[in-house]
Coordinates of N, CA and C in Angstrom, one line a residue:
M176 N -51.3 37.6 43.8 CA -50.0 38.4 44.0 C -49.5 38.3 45.4
T177 N -48.3 38.7 45.6 CA -47.7 38.5 46.9 C -48.1 39.6 47.9
S178 N -48.4 39.2 49.1 CA -48.7 40.2 50.1 C -48.4 39.5 51.5
S179 N -48.4 40.3 52.5 CA -48.2 39.7 53.8 C -49.6 39.1 54.3
D180 N -49.5 38.2 55.2 CA -50.7 37.6 55.8 C -51.5 38.7 56.5
P181 N -52.7 39.0 56.0 CA -53.4 40.1 56.6 C -53.8 39.9 58.0
T182 N -53.9 38.7 58.5 CA -54.3 38.4 59.9 C -53.1 38.5 60.8
S183 N -51.9 38.3 60.4 CA -50.8 38.3 61.3 C -49.8 39.4 61.0
G184 N -49.8 40.0 59.8 CA -48.8 41.0 59.5 C -47.4 40.3 59.2
R185 N -47.4 39.0 59.2 CA -46.1 38.3 58.9 C -45.9 38.1 57.4
P186 N -44.7 38.0 57.0 CA -44.5 37.7 55.5 C -44.9 36.3 55.2
K187 N -45.2 36.1 54.0 CA -45.5 34.7 53.5 C -44.3 33.9 53.5
L188 N -43.1 34.4 53.1 CA -41.9 33.7 53.2 C -41.1 34.1 54.4
Q189 N -40.9 33.2 55.4 CA -40.2 33.5 56.6 C -39.0 32.5 56.7
L190 N -37.8 33.1 56.8 CA -36.6 32.4 56.9 C -35.8 32.9 58.1
S191 N -35.0 32.1 58.7 CA -34.1 32.5 59.7 C -33.0 33.4 59.1
D192 N -32.2 34.1 60.0 CA -31.1 34.9 59.5 C -30.1 33.9 58.8
D193 N -29.9 32.8 59.4 CA -28.9 31.8 58.8 C -29.4 31.4 57.4
E194 N -30.7 31.1 57.2 CA -31.2 30.8 55.9 C -31.0 31.9 54.9
W195 N -31.3 33.1 55.4 CA -31.2 34.3 54.5 C -29.7 34.4 54.1
R196 N -28.8 34.2 55.0 CA -27.3 34.4 54.7 C -26.9 33.3 53.7
R197 N -27.5 32.2 53.7 CA -27.2 31.2 52.7 C -27.7 31.5 51.3
R198 N -28.8 32.3 51.3 CA -29.5 32.7 50.0 C -28.8 33.9 49.4
L199 N -28.3 34.8 50.3 CA -27.9 36.1 49.8 C -26.4 36.3 50.1
N200 N -25.7 37.1 49.2 CA -24.3 37.4 49.5 C -24.3 38.5 50.7
P201 N -23.2 38.8 51.3 CA -23.1 39.7 52.4 C -23.7 41.1 52.1
Q202 N -23.5 41.7 50.9 CA -24.0 43.0 50.6 C -25.5 42.9 50.5
E203 N -26.0 41.9 49.8 CA -27.5 41.7 49.7 C -28.1 41.5 51.0
F204 N -27.5 40.7 51.9 CA -28.1 40.5 53.2 C -28.1 41.9 54.0
D205 N -27.1 42.7 53.9 CA -27.0 43.9 54.6 C -28.2 44.8 54.2
V206 N -28.4 44.9 52.9 CA -29.4 45.8 52.4 C -30.8 45.2 52.6
L207 N -31.0 44.0 52.2 CA -32.4 43.4 52.2 C -32.8 43.0 53.6
R208 N -32.0 42.5 54.4 CA -32.4 42.0 55.7 C -32.0 43.0 56.9
R209 N -31.1 43.9 56.7 CA -30.7 44.8 57.7 C -30.9 46.3 57.4
A210 N -31.7 46.5 56.3 CA -32.1 47.9 55.9 C -30.9 48.8 55.6
G211 N -29.8 48.2 55.1 CA -28.7 49.0 54.6 C -29.0 49.7 53.3
T212 N -28.1 50.5 52.9 CA -28.2 51.2 51.6 C -27.0 51.1 50.8
E213 N -27.1 50.8 49.5 CA -25.9 50.7 48.7 C -25.5 52.1 48.3
P214 N -24.3 52.4 48.0 CA -23.8 53.7 47.6 C -24.5 54.2 46.4
P215 N -24.8 55.5 46.2 CA -25.4 56.0 45.0 C -24.6 55.9 43.8
F216 N -25.2 55.8 42.7 CA -24.7 55.8 41.3 C -23.8 54.6 41.0
I217 N -23.9 53.5 41.8 CA -23.1 52.3 41.5 C -24.0 51.1 41.2
G218 N -25.2 51.2 41.4 CA -26.1 50.1 41.3 C -26.4 49.7 39.8
R219 N -26.5 48.4 39.7 CA -26.7 47.8 38.4 C -27.9 48.4 37.6
Y220 N -28.9 48.8 38.2 CA -30.2 49.2 37.5 C -30.4 50.7 37.6
T221 N -29.5 51.4 38.1 CA -29.7 52.9 38.2 C -30.0 53.5 36.9
D222 N -29.3 53.2 35.8 CA -29.5 53.8 34.5 C -30.0 52.9 33.4
T223 N -30.3 51.7 33.8 CA -30.8 50.7 32.7 C -32.1 51.1 32.1
K224 N -32.2 50.9 30.8 CA -33.5 51.1 30.1 C -34.1 49.8 29.6
T225 N -33.6 48.7 30.0 CA -34.1 47.4 29.6 C -35.5 47.2 30.1
E226 N -36.4 46.8 29.2 CA -37.8 46.6 29.5 C -37.9 45.2 30.2
G227 N -38.8 45.2 31.2 CA -39.0 44.0 31.9 C -39.6 44.2 33.3
V228 N -39.5 43.1 34.1 CA -40.1 43.1 35.4 C -39.0 43.1 36.5
Y229 N -39.1 43.9 37.5 CA -38.2 43.9 38.6 C -38.7 43.1 39.7
Q230 N -38.0 42.1 40.1 CA -38.4 41.2 41.2 C -37.6 41.4 42.4
C231 N -38.1 41.0 43.5 CA -37.3 41.0 44.8 C -36.2 40.0 44.7
R232 N -34.9 40.5 44.9 CA -33.8 39.6 44.8 C -33.8 38.5 45.9
A233 N -34.5 38.8 47.0 CA -34.5 37.8 48.1 C -35.5 36.6 47.8
C234 N -36.7 37.0 47.3 CA -37.7 35.9 47.1 C -38.3 35.8 45.7
G235 N -38.0 36.7 44.8 CA -38.5 36.6 43.4 C -39.9 37.2 43.2
A236 N -40.5 37.8 44.2 CA -41.8 38.4 44.0 C -41.7 39.6 43.0
E237 N -42.7 39.8 42.2 CA -42.8 40.9 41.3 C -43.0 42.2 42.1
L238 N -42.2 43.2 41.9 CA -42.3 44.5 42.6 C -42.6 45.7 41.7
F239 N -41.8 45.8 40.6 CA -42.0 47.0 39.8 C -41.8 46.5 38.3
R240 N -42.3 47.4 37.4 CA -42.1 47.2 36.0 C -41.3 48.3 35.4
S241 N -40.6 48.0 34.3 CA -39.8 49.1 33.6 C -40.7 50.2 33.1
T242 N -42.0 50.0 32.9 CA -42.9 51.0 32.4 C -43.1 52.1 33.5
E243 N -42.8 51.8 34.8 CA -43.0 52.8 35.8 C -41.7 53.3 36.3
K244 N -40.6 53.0 35.7 CA -39.3 53.4 36.0 C -39.0 54.8 35.3
F245 N -38.3 55.7 36.0 CA -38.0 57.0 35.4 C -36.7 57.5 35.9
E246 N -36.1 58.4 35.2 CA -34.8 59.0 35.6 C -35.0 60.1 36.6
S247 N -34.5 59.9 37.8 CA -34.6 61.0 38.8 C -33.2 61.6 39.1
H248 N -32.2 60.9 38.6 CA -30.8 61.4 38.8 C -30.4 61.4 40.3
C249 N -31.0 60.6 41.1 CA -30.8 60.6 42.5 C -29.7 59.6 42.9
G250 N -29.3 58.7 42.0 CA -28.3 57.7 42.3 C -28.8 56.3 42.5
W251 N -30.1 56.1 42.5 CA -30.7 54.8 42.7 C -31.9 54.7 41.7
P252 N -32.2 53.4 41.3 CA -33.4 53.3 40.4 C -34.6 53.9 41.1
S253 N -35.4 54.6 40.2 CA -36.6 55.3 40.7 C -37.8 54.8 39.9
F254 N -38.9 54.6 40.6 CA -40.2 54.1 40.1 C -41.3 55.0 40.6
F255 N -42.3 55.3 39.8 CA -43.4 56.1 40.3 C -44.6 55.3 40.9
D256 N -44.5 53.9 40.8 CA -45.6 53.1 41.3 C -45.1 51.7 41.3
P257 N -45.5 50.8 42.3 CA -45.2 49.4 42.2 C -46.1 48.7 41.2
S258 N -45.7 47.5 40.8 CA -46.5 46.8 39.8 C -47.9 46.5 40.2
S259 N -48.2 46.4 41.5 CA -49.5 46.2 42.0 C -49.6 46.8 43.4
T260 N -50.8 47.1 43.9 CA -50.9 47.7 45.2 C -50.5 46.9 46.3
D261 N -50.5 45.5 46.1 CA -50.1 44.7 47.2 C -48.7 44.1 47.0
A262 N -47.9 44.7 46.2 CA -46.5 44.2 45.9 C -45.6 44.6 47.0
V263 N -45.8 45.8 47.6 CA -44.9 46.4 48.6 C -45.7 46.8 49.9
I264 N -45.0 46.9 50.9 CA -45.5 47.4 52.2 C -44.8 48.7 52.5
L265 N -45.5 49.7 53.0 CA -44.9 51.0 53.4 C -45.0 51.1 54.9
R266 N -43.9 51.5 55.5 CA -44.0 51.7 57.0 C -43.1 52.9 57.4
P267 N -43.5 53.6 58.5 CA -42.7 54.7 58.9 C -41.2 54.3 59.3
D268 N -40.3 55.1 59.0 CA -38.9 54.9 59.3 C -38.3 56.1 60.0
H269 N -37.9 56.0 61.2 CA -37.3 57.2 61.9 C -35.8 57.0 62.1
S270 N -35.2 56.1 61.3 CA -33.8 55.7 61.6 C -32.8 56.9 61.5
L271 N -33.0 57.9 60.7 CA -32.0 59.0 60.6 C -32.5 60.2 61.3
G272 N -33.3 60.1 62.3 CA -33.8 61.2 63.0 C -34.8 62.1 62.3
Q273 N -35.4 61.5 61.2 CA -36.4 62.2 60.5 C -37.4 61.1 60.0
L274 N -38.6 61.6 59.7 CA -39.6 60.6 59.2 C -39.5 60.4 57.8
R275 N -39.2 59.1 57.4 CA -39.2 58.7 56.0 C -40.2 57.5 55.9
T276 N -40.5 57.1 54.7 CA -41.3 55.9 54.5 C -40.5 54.8 53.8
E277 N -40.4 53.7 54.6 CA -39.6 52.6 54.1 C -40.5 51.7 53.2
V278 N -39.9 51.1 52.1 CA -40.5 50.2 51.2 C -40.0 48.8 51.5
L279 N -40.9 47.9 51.7 CA -40.6 46.5 51.9 C -41.3 45.6 50.9
C280 N -40.6 44.5 50.6 CA -41.3 43.5 49.8 C -42.4 42.9 50.6
A281 N -43.6 42.9 50.0 CA -44.8 42.3 50.8 C -44.7 40.8 51.0
N282 N -44.0 40.1 50.2 CA -43.9 38.7 50.3 C -42.9 38.2 51.4
C283 N -41.7 38.9 51.5 CA -40.7 38.4 52.4 C -40.3 39.5 53.4
H284 N -40.8 40.7 53.3 CA -40.5 41.9 54.1 C -39.1 42.3 54.1
S285 N -38.4 42.0 52.9 CA -37.1 42.5 52.7 C -37.1 44.0 52.4
H286 N -36.1 44.7 52.9 CA -36.0 46.2 52.7 C -35.6 46.4 51.3
L287 N -36.3 47.4 50.6 CA -36.1 47.7 49.2 C -35.5 49.1 49.1
G288 N -36.0 50.1 49.9 CA -35.6 51.4 49.8 C -36.6 52.3 50.5
H289 N -36.9 53.5 50.0 CA -37.8 54.4 50.6 C -38.7 55.1 49.5
V290 N -39.8 55.6 49.8 CA -40.6 56.3 48.9 C -40.8 57.8 49.4
F291 N -40.7 58.7 48.4 CA -40.8 60.1 48.7 C -41.9 60.7 47.8
A292 N -42.7 61.7 48.4 CA -43.8 62.3 47.7 C -43.5 63.8 47.6
G293 N -44.2 64.4 46.6 CA -44.2 65.8 46.4 C -42.9 66.4 46.0
E294 N -42.1 65.7 45.3 CA -40.8 66.3 44.9 C -40.8 67.0 43.5
G295 N -42.0 66.9 42.8 CA -42.2 67.6 41.6 C -41.7 66.9 40.3
Y296 N -41.5 65.6 40.4 CA -41.1 64.9 39.2 C -42.4 64.8 38.3
P297 N -42.2 64.9 37.0 CA -43.4 64.8 36.1 C -43.9 63.4 35.9
T298 N -44.4 62.8 36.9 CA -44.9 61.4 36.9 C -46.3 61.4 37.3
P299 N -47.1 60.4 36.9 CA -48.5 60.3 37.2 C -48.9 60.3 38.7
T300 N -47.9 59.9 39.6 CA -48.3 59.8 41.0 C -47.6 60.8 41.9
D301 N -46.6 61.5 41.4 CA -45.8 62.4 42.2 C -45.1 61.7 43.3
L302 N -44.8 60.4 43.1 CA -44.0 59.6 44.1 C -42.7 59.2 43.4
R303 N -41.7 59.0 44.3 CA -40.4 58.4 43.8 C -40.1 57.3 44.8
Y304 N -40.3 56.1 44.3 CA -39.8 54.9 45.0 C -38.3 54.8 44.7
C305 N -37.5 55.1 45.6 CA -36.1 55.1 45.5 C -35.6 53.8 46.0
I306 N -35.2 52.9 45.1 CA -35.0 51.5 45.4 C -33.5 51.1 45.2
N307 N -32.9 50.3 46.1 CA -31.6 49.8 46.0 C -31.5 48.8 44.8
S308 N -30.6 49.0 43.9 CA -30.5 48.0 42.8 C -30.2 46.6 43.3
I309 N -29.5 46.5 44.4 CA -29.1 45.2 45.0 C -30.3 44.5 45.5
S310 N -31.4 45.2 45.7 CA -32.7 44.6 46.2 C -33.5 44.0 45.1
L311 N -33.1 44.2 43.9 CA -33.9 43.9 42.7 C -33.2 42.8 41.8
Q312 N -34.0 42.2 41.0 CA -33.5 41.3 39.9 C -34.4 41.6 38.7
L313 N -33.8 42.1 37.6 CA -34.6 42.4 36.4 C -34.7 41.2 35.5
V314 N -36.0 40.9 35.2 CA -36.3 39.8 34.2 C -36.7 40.5 33.0
P315 N -35.9 40.5 31.9 CA -36.2 41.3 30.7 C -37.4 40.7 30.0
T316 N -38.2 41.5 29.4 CA -39.3 41.1 28.6 C -38.8 40.3 27.4
A317 N -39.5 39.2 27.1 CA -39.1 38.4 25.9 C -39.5 39.2 24.6
E318 N -38.6 39.2 23.7 CA -38.8 39.9 22.4 C -39.5 39.0 21.4

């Protein structure tokens, strides 16, 4: 599975900003590479019920599965757990003058969103991975 290099903390996939700009459109670059946030309730996957695997839009690594997606009504897709323990990296984020936990793709270190705990959602983990739709690519399950 995808993870960062444990000896260096560097992503497996490393590209220059120019290379990322060639791969991503300007909105994707802003969110994935500059930790931007898409506006709430407009994302492609906010309300989708399609079964499948959610991959990182930047590198294609598997991040989440539809079986862990739930309706939080927060304006962004919400998941209660990543597809595997090494699919994402969590790190402290003090960017808004408060402590939050940022979620990054373990393979390329692209920004995905934030994770929140203890909000009382009826999920097995009591976690809400609040993820930007623009950071994801859904690969539907074959029927």
